[in-house]
Coordinates of C-alpha atoms and ligand atoms in Angstrom, one line a residue:
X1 CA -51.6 -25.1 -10.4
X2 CA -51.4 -21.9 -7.8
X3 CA -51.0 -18.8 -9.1
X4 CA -47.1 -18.9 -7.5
X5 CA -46.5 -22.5 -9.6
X6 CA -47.8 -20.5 -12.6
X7 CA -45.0 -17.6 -12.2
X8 CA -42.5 -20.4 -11.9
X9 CA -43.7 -22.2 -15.0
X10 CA -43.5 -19.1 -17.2
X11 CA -40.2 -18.7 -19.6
X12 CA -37.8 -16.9 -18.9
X13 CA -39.0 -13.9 -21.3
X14 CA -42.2 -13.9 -19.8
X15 CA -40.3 -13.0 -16.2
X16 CA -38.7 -10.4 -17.7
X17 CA -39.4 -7.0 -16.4
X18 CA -37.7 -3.6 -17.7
X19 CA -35.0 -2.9 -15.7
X20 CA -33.9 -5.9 -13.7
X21 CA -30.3 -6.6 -14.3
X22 CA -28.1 -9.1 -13.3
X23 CA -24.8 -7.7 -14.1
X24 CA -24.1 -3.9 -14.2
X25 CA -21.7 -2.8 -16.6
X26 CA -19.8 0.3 -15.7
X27 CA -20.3 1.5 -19.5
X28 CA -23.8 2.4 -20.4
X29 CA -24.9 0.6 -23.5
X30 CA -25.6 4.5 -24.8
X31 CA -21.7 5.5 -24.8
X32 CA -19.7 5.5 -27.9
X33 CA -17.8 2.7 -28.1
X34 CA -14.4 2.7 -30.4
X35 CA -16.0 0.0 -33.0
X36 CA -17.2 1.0 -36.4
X37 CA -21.0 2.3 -36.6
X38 CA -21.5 -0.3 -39.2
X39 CA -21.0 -3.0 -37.0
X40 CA -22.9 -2.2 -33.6
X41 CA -26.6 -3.3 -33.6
X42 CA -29.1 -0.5 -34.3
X43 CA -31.5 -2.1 -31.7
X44 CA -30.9 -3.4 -28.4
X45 CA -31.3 -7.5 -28.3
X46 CA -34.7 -9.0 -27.0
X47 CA -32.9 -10.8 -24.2
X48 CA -35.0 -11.0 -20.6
X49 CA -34.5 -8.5 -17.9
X50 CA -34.1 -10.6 -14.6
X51 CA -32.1 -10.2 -11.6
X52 CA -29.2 -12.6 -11.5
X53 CA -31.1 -14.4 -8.3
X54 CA -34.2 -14.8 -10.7
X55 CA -32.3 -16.9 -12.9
X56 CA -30.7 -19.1 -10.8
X57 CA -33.9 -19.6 -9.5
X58 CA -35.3 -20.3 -12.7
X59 CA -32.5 -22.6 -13.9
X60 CA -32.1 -24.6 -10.5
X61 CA -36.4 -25.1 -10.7
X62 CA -36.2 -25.9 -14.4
X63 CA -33.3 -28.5 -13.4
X64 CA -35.4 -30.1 -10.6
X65 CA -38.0 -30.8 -12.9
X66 CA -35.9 -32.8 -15.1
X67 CA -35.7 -36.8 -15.0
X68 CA -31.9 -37.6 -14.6
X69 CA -29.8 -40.0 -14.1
X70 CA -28.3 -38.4 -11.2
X71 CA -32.1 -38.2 -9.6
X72 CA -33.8 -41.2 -11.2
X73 CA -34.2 -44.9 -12.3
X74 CA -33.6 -44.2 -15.8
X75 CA -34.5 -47.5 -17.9
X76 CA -34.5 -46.8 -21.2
X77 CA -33.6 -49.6 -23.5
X78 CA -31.2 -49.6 -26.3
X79 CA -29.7 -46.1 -24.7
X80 CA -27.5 -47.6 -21.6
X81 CA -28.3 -44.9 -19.8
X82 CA -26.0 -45.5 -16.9
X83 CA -24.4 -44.0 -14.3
X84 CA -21.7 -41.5 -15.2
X85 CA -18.3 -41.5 -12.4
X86 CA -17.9 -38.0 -11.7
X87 CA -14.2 -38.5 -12.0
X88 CA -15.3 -38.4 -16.2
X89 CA -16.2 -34.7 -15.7
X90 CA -13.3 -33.8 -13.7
X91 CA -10.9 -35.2 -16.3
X92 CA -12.7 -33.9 -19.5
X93 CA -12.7 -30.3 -17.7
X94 CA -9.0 -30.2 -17.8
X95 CA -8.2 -27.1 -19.4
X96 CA -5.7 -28.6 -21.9
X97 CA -8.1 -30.3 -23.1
X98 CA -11.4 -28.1 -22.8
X99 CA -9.9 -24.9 -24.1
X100 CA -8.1 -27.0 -27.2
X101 CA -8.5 -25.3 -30.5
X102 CA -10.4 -27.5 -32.9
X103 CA -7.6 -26.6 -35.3
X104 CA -4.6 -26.6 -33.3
X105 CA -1.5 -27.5 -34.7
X106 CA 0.0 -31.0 -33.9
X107 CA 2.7 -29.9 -31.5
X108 CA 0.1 -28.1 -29.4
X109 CA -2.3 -31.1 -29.3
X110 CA 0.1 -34.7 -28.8
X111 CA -1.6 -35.0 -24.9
X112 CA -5.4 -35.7 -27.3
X113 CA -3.8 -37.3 -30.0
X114 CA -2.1 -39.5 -28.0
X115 CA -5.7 -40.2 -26.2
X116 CA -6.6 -40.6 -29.6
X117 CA -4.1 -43.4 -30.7
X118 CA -4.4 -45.0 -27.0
X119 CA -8.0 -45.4 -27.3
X120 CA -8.4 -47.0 -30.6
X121 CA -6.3 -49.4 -29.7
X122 CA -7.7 -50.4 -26.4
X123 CA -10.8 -50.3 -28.5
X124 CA -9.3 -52.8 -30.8
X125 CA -8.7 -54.7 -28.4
X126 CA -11.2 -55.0 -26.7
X127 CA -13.5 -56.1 -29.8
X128 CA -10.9 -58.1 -31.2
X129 CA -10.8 -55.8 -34.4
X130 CA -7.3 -54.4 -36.3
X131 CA -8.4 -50.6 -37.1
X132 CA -10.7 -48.3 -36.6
X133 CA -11.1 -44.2 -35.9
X134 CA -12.9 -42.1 -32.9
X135 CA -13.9 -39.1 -35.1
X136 CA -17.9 -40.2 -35.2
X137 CA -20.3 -38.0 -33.0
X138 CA -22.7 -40.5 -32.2
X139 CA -23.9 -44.1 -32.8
X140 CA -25.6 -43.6 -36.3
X141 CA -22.8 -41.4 -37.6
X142 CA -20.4 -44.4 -36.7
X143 CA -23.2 -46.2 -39.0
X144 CA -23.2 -44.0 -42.1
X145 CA -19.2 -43.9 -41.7
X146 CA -19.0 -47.5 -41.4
X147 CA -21.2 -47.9 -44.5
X148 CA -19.1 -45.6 -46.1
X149 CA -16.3 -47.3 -45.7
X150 CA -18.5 -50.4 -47.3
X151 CA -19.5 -48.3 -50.3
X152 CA -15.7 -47.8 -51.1
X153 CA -14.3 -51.2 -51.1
X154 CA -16.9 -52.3 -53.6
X155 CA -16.1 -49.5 -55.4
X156 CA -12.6 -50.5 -55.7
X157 CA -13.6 -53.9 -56.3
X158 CA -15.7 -53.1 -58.9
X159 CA -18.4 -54.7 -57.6
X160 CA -21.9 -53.5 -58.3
X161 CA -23.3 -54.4 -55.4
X162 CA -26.4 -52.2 -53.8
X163 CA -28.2 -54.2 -51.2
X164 CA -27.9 -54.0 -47.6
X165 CA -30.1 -56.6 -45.7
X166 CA -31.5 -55.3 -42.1
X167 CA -32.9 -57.7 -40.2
X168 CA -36.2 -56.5 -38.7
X169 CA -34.8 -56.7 -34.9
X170 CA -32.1 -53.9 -36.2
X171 CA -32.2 -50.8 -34.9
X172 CA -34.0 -47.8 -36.9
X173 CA -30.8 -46.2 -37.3
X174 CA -29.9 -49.0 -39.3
X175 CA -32.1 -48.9 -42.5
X176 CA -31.7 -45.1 -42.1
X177 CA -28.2 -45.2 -42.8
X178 CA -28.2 -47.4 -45.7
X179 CA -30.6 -45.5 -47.2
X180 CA -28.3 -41.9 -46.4
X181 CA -25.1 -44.1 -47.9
X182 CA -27.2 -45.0 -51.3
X183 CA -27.9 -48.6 -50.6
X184 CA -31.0 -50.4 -51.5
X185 CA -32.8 -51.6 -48.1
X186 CA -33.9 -55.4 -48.0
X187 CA -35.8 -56.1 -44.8
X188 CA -35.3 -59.2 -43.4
X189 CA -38.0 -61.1 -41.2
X190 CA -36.6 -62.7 -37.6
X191 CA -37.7 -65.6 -36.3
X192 CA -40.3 -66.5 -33.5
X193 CA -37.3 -66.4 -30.9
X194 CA -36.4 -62.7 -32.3
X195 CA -32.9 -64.2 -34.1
X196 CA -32.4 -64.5 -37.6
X197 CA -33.7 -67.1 -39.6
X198 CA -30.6 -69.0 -41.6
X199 CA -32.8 -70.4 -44.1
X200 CA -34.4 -66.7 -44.8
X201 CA -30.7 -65.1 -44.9
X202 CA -30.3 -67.6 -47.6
X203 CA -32.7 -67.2 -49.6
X204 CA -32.1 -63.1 -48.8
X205 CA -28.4 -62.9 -49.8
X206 CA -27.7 -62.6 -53.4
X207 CA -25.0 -61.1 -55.9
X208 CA -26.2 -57.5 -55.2
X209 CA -25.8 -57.9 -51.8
X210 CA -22.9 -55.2 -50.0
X211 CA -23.5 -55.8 -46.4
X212 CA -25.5 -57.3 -43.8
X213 CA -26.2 -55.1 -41.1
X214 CA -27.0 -56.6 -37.7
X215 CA -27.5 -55.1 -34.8
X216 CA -25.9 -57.3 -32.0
X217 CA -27.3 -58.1 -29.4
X218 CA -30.3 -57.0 -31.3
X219 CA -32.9 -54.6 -30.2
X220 CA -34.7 -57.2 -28.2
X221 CA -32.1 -58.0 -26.1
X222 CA -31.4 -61.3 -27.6
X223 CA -27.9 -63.0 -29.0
X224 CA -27.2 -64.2 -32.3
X225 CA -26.7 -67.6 -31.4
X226 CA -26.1 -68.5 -35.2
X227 CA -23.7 -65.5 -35.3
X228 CA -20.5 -67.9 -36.9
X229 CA -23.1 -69.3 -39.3
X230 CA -24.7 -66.1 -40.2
X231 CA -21.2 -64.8 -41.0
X232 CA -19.7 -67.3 -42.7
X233 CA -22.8 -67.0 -45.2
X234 CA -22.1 -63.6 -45.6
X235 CA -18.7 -63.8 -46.6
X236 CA -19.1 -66.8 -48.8
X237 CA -21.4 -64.8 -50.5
X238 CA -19.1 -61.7 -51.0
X239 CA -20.8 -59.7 -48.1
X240 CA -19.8 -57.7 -45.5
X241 CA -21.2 -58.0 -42.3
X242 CA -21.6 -54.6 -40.2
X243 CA -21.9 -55.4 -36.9
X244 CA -24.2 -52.5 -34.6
X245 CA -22.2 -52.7 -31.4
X246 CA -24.6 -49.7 -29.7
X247 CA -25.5 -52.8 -27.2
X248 CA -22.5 -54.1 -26.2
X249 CA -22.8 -53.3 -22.8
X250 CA -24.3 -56.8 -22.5
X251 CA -20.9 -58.4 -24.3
X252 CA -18.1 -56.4 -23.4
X253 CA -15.3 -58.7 -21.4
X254 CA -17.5 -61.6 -22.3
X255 CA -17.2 -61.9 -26.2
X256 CA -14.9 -60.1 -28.7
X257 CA -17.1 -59.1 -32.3
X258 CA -13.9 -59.8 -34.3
X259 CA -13.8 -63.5 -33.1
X260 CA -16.3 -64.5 -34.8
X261 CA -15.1 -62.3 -38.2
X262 CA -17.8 -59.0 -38.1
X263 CA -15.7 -56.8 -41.1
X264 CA -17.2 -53.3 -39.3
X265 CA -18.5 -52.5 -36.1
X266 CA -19.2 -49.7 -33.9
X267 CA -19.2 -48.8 -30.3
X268 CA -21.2 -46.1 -28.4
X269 CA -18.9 -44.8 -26.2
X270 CA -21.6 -42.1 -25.0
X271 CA -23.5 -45.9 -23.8
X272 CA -21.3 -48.6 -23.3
X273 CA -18.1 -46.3 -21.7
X274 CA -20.3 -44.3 -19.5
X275 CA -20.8 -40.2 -20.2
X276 CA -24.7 -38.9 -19.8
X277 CA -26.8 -38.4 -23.1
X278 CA -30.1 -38.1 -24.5
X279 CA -31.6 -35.2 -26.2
X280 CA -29.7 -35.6 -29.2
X281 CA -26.3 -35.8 -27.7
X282 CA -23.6 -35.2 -27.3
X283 CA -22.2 -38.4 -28.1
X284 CA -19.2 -40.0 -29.6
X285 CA -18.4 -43.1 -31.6
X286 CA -15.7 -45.7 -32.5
X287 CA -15.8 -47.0 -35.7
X288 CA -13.6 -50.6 -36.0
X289 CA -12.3 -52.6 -38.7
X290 CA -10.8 -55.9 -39.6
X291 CA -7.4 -55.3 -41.9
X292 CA -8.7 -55.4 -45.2
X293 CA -10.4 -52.4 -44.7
X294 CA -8.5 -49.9 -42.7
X295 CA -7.1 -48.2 -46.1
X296 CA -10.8 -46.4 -46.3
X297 CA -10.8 -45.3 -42.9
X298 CA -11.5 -41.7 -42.8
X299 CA -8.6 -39.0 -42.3
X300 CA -6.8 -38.0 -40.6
X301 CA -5.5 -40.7 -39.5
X302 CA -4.1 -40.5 -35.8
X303 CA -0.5 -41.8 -36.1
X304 CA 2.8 -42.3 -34.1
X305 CA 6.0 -41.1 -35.7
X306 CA 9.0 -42.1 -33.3
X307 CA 7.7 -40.5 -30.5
X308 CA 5.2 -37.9 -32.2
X309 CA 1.5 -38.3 -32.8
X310 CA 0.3 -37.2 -36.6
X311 CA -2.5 -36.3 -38.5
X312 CA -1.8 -38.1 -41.8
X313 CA -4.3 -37.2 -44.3
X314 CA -2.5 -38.9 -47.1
X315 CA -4.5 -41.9 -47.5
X316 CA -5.4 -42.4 -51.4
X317 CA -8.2 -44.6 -50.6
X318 CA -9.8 -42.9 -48.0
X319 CA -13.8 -42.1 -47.5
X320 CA -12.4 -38.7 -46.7
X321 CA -13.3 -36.1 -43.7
X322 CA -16.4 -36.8 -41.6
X323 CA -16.0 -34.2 -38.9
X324 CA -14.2 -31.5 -37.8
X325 CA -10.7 -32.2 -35.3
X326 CA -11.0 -33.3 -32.3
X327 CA -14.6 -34.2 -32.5
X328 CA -16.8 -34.6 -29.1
X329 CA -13.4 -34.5 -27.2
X330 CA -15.1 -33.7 -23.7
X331 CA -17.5 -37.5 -24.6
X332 CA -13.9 -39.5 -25.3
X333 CA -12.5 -38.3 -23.0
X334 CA -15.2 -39.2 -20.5
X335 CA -15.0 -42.8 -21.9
X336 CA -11.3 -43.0 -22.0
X337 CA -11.2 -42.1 -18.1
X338 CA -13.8 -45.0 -17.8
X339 CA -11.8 -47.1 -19.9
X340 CA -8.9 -46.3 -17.5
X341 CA -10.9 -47.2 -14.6
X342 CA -12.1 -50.5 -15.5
X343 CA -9.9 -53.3 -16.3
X344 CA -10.7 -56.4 -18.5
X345 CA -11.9 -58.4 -15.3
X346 CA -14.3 -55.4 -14.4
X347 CA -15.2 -55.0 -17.9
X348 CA -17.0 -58.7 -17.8
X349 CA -18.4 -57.7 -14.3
X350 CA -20.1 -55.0 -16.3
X351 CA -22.1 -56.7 -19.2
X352 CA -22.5 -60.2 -16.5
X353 CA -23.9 -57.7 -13.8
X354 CA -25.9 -55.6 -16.7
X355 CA -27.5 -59.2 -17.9
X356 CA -28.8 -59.9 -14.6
X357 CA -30.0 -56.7 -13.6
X358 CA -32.3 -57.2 -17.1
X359 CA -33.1 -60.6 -16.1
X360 CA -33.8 -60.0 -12.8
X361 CA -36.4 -57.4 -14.1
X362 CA -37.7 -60.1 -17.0
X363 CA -38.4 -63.3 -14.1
X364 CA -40.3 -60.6 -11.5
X365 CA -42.5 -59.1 -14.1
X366 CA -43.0 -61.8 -16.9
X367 CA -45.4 -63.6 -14.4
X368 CA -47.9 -60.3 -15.1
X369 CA -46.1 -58.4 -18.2
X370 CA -45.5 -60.9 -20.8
X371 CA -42.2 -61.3 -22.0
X372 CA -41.7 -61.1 -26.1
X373 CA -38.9 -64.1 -25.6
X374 CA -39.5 -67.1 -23.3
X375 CA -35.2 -67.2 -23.4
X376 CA -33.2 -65.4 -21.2
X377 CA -32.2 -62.0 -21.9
X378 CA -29.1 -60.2 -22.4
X379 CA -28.9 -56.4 -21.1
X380 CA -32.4 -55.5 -21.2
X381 CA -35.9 -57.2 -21.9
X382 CA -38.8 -57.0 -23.7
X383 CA -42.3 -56.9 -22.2
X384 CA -45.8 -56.0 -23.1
X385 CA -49.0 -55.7 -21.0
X386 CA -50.8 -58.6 -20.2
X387 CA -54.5 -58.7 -22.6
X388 CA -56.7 -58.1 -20.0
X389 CA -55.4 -54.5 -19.1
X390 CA -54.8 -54.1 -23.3
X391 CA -58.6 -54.9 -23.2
X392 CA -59.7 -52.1 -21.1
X393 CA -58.1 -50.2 -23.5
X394 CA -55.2 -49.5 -21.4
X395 CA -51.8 -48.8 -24.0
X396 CA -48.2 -49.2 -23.1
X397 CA -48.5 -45.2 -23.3
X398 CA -50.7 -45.0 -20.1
X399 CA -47.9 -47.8 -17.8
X400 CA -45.2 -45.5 -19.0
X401 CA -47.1 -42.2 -17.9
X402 CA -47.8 -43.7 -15.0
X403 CA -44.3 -44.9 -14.1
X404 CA -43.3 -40.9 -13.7
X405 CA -46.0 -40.5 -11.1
X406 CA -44.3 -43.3 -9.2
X407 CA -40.8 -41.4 -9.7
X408 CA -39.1 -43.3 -12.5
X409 CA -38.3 -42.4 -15.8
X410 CA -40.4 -44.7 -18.4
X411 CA -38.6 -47.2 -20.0
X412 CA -38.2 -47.3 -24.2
X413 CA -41.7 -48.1 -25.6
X414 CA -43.2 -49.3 -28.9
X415 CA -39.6 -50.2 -29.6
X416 CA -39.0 -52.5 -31.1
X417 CA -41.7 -52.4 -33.9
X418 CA -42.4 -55.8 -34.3
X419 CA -43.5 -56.3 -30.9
X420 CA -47.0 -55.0 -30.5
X421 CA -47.4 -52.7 -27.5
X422 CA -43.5 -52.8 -26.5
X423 CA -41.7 -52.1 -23.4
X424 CA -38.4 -52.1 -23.3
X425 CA -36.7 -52.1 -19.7
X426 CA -32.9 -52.1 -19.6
X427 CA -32.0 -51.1 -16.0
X428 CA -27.9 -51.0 -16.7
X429 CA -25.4 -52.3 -14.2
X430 CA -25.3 -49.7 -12.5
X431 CA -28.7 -49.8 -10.6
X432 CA -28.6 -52.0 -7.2
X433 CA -31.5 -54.6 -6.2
X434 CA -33.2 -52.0 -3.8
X435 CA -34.1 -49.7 -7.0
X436 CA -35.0 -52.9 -9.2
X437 CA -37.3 -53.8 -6.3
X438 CA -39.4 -50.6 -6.1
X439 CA -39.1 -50.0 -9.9
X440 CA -41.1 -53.4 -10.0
X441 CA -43.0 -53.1 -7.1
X442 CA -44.2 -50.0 -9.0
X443 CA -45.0 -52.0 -12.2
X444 CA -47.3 -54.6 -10.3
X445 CA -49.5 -51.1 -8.6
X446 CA -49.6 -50.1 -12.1
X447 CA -50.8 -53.6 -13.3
X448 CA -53.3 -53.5 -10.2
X449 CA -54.4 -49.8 -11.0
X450 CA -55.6 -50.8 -14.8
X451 CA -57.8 -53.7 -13.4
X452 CA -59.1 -51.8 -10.9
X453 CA -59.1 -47.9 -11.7
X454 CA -58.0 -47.8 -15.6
X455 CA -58.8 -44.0 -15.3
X456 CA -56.1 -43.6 -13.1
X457 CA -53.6 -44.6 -15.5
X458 CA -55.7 -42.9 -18.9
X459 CA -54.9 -39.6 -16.8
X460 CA -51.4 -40.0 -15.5
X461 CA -49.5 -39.0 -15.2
X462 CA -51.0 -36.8 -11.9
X463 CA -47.2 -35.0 -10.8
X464 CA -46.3 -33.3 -13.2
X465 CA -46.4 -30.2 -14.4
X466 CA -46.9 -31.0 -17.8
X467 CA -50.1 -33.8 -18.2
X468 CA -50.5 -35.3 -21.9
X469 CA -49.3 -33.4 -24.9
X470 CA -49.9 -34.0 -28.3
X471 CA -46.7 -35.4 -29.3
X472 CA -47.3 -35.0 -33.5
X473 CA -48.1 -31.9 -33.2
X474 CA -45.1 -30.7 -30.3
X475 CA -42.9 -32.2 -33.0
X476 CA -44.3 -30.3 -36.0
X477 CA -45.0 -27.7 -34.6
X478 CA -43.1 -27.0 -31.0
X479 CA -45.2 -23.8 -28.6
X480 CA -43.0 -24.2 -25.6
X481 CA -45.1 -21.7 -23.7
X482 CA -48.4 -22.8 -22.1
Ligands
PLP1 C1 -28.5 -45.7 -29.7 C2 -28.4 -46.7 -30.7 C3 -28.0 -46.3 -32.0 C4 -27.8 -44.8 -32.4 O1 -26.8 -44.2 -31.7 P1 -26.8 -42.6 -31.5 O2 -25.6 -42.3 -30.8 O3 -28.0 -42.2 -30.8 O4 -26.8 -42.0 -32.9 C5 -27.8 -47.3 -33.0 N1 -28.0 -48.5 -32.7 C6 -28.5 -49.0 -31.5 C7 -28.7 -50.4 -31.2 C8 -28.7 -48.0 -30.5 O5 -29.1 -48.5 -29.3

């Protein structure tokens, strides 16, 4: 790094010099301003002195050095990470909707609430559920509300039931949440094809069991073929059957959850509907459920009265408040403007095009990268690297480093758990065969490059400005200046 990339790789604070100012404000900070002495600050705020050209330069150099969807492939399984319209931003920057109070009263908010009501029951209909609610921010607080909303109708029963079973291809959001909601979790092993094993639900299900939680397809990219089977256990055993819907990118048009009786789901609507994410958010979720359970659904409840939309929080046997009004309104709306877009024709061109963009991936790459399933994939596959690169000592780690040389974002590794070496590649619809093609054309340089210069790839990646950290200790203890 030259002594000019240095400068630009230095925070903001370390810019700083006395002085510079981007904005001059015709009061000087010194003169008395008509506010009680109590309240002003006795010393002036550490905030960085920079010209207001310094930091746009330092926020458009910081941007570039981002991975993006708008810049690259970006094929990280399980998230969907796919393109967003930019008609979504335009719509959810309308500024009856952006500059909504989160507590407005009804009269001032029936254009979101009747989003609200609209939504849900496109939603609905689209999974084949009867019920369900948008307030969830994200996938696994759909989860915990959804289990919830479990926890309650045993309650009522008055059944003591405290086992949720999680199959081992679930996602890790999954035992978290049963965990969070109280619930006892019973691991469940899959079988060699990465589906559950009927005979080991069998033996797995028991009086204490609430729910079976399953995420579908599950996080190798494979179908339930059993599903009806699987379900109908459940519920002859007294068990409800939460369905993880965070993938259905790969079913949407194509297969509707509540046909084949799931009690719960969820969608990801920051995934499957579009909207970029990652980072922790923002995201938003749709929680559905079949009839029996919509009494526990939390309030309010979005409602039509004649030709008003309500909030009716009087529901006696609801799980109660789980976020604030109006939740991630700017993520819905991104979705419902998606939703909008696409009809149910182009909804199965989605999850058909999504599957073979995955498989197209799986059939180039298996040959050298094998595959963890021998069956076709749904949205996104599952490879590992081939023993004689693992035998050099070459991880999954070093492919994925290596990828960002090449200008891709790497795709989800070690994930899932019980595939040794993971890597998860789910390219989304949205990508067309020209970027499949280099994304694997880069793959089989890699492959060559760890047969024939494994240092290359133990150093990548070479581009970047940042080389290998230690990711435990970034975690536990975050320096963000170098
Ligand atoms: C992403 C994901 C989740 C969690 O969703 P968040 O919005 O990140 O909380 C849960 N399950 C599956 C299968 C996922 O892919």
């Amino acid at each position: 790094m030259n002594s000019i990339e240095k400068f630009e790789m230095k925070l903001s604070i370390e810019k700083s010099k006395d002085g510079k100012r981007g904005v001059h404000f015709k009061r000087s900070i010194e003169e008395k301003l008509d506010i009680d002495e109590k309240y002003l600050r006795k010393t002036t705020p550490k905030l960085p002195q920079m010209s207001e050209f310094d930091v746009v330069r330092h926020f458009t150099r910081l941007s570039k050095l981002n991975f993006s969807i708008d810049t690259h492939f970006y094929p990280l399984g399980s998230c969907t990470m796919k393109y967003n319209p930019k008609i979504n931003e335009e719509t959810s920057s309308l500024e009856g909707f952006s500059k909504l109070h989160p507590y407005s009263l009804e009269e001032c908010a029936q254009g979101i609430l009747e989003i609200f009501y609209d939504a849900k029951e496109r939603f609905c209909k689209i999974c084949g559920m009867d019920d369900g609610t948008l307030w969830p921010s994200a996938g696994a607080h759909s989860e915990l509300c959804g289990i919830l909303i479990a926890r309650k109708y045993f309650e009522l029963k008055k059944e003591d039931r405290d086992e949720i079973i999680v199959p081992d291809s679930a996602h890790g959001t999954n035992p978290a949440t049963a965990s969070m909601a109280g619930f006892k979790t019973i691991n469940m092993k899959s079988n060699s094809d990465g589906e559950i094993d009927i005979e080991t639900l069998k033996k797995t299900l028991n009086p204490k069991t609430a729910v079976l939680m399953l995420t579908l397809p599950n996080t190798l990219g494979v179908f339930e073929s059993k599903i009806e089977e699987i379900v109908k256990l459940c519920h002859d055993n007294g068990t409800l059957v939460y369905m993880d819907g965070a993938n259905m990118n790969a079913l949407i048009g194509i297969v509707k959850p509540g046909d084949f009786d799931v009690d719960i789901m969820h969608l990801n609507l920051h995934k499957t509907f579009s909207t970029p994410h990652g980072g922790g958010g923002p995201g938003s979720g749709a929680i559905l459920v079949k009839k029996h359970l919509s009494e526990f659904l939390p309030i309010p409840i979005v409602e039509k009265d004649g030709e008003k939309y309500i909030l009716n929080e009087k529901k006696p046997n609801t799980i109660g408040r789980i976020k604030s009004e109006f939740t991630n309104t700017a993520v819905l709306l991104r979705a419902y403007t998606y939703l909008l877009m696409h009809g149910p024709k182009e909804f199965k061109e989605i999850s058909e095009n999504a599957i073979i963009n995955a498989n197209y991936i799986k059939s180039k790459l298996e040959k050298i990268y094998p595959a963890y399933s021998k069956k076709y994939c749904m949205h996104e596959c599952v490879l590992t690297p081939p023993k004689e690169i693992l035998e050099k000592g070459i991880k999954t780690l070093d492919i994925a480093k290596r990828l960002l040389d090449y200008g891709f974002h790497a795709p989800t590794i070690y994930f899932p758990l019980i595939v040794h070496e993971a890597i998860m590649i789910e390219p989304t619809e949205t990508e067309n065969k020209e970027t499949l093609d280099s994304f694997i054309e880069a793959m089989i340089k890699i492959y060559k490059e760890a047969k024939e210069n494994p240092d290359t790839l133990k150093n990548a990646p070479h581009t970047m400005p940042v080389k290998r950290i230690d990711e435990v200790k970034a975690a536990r203890e975050p320096n963000l200046r170098w």
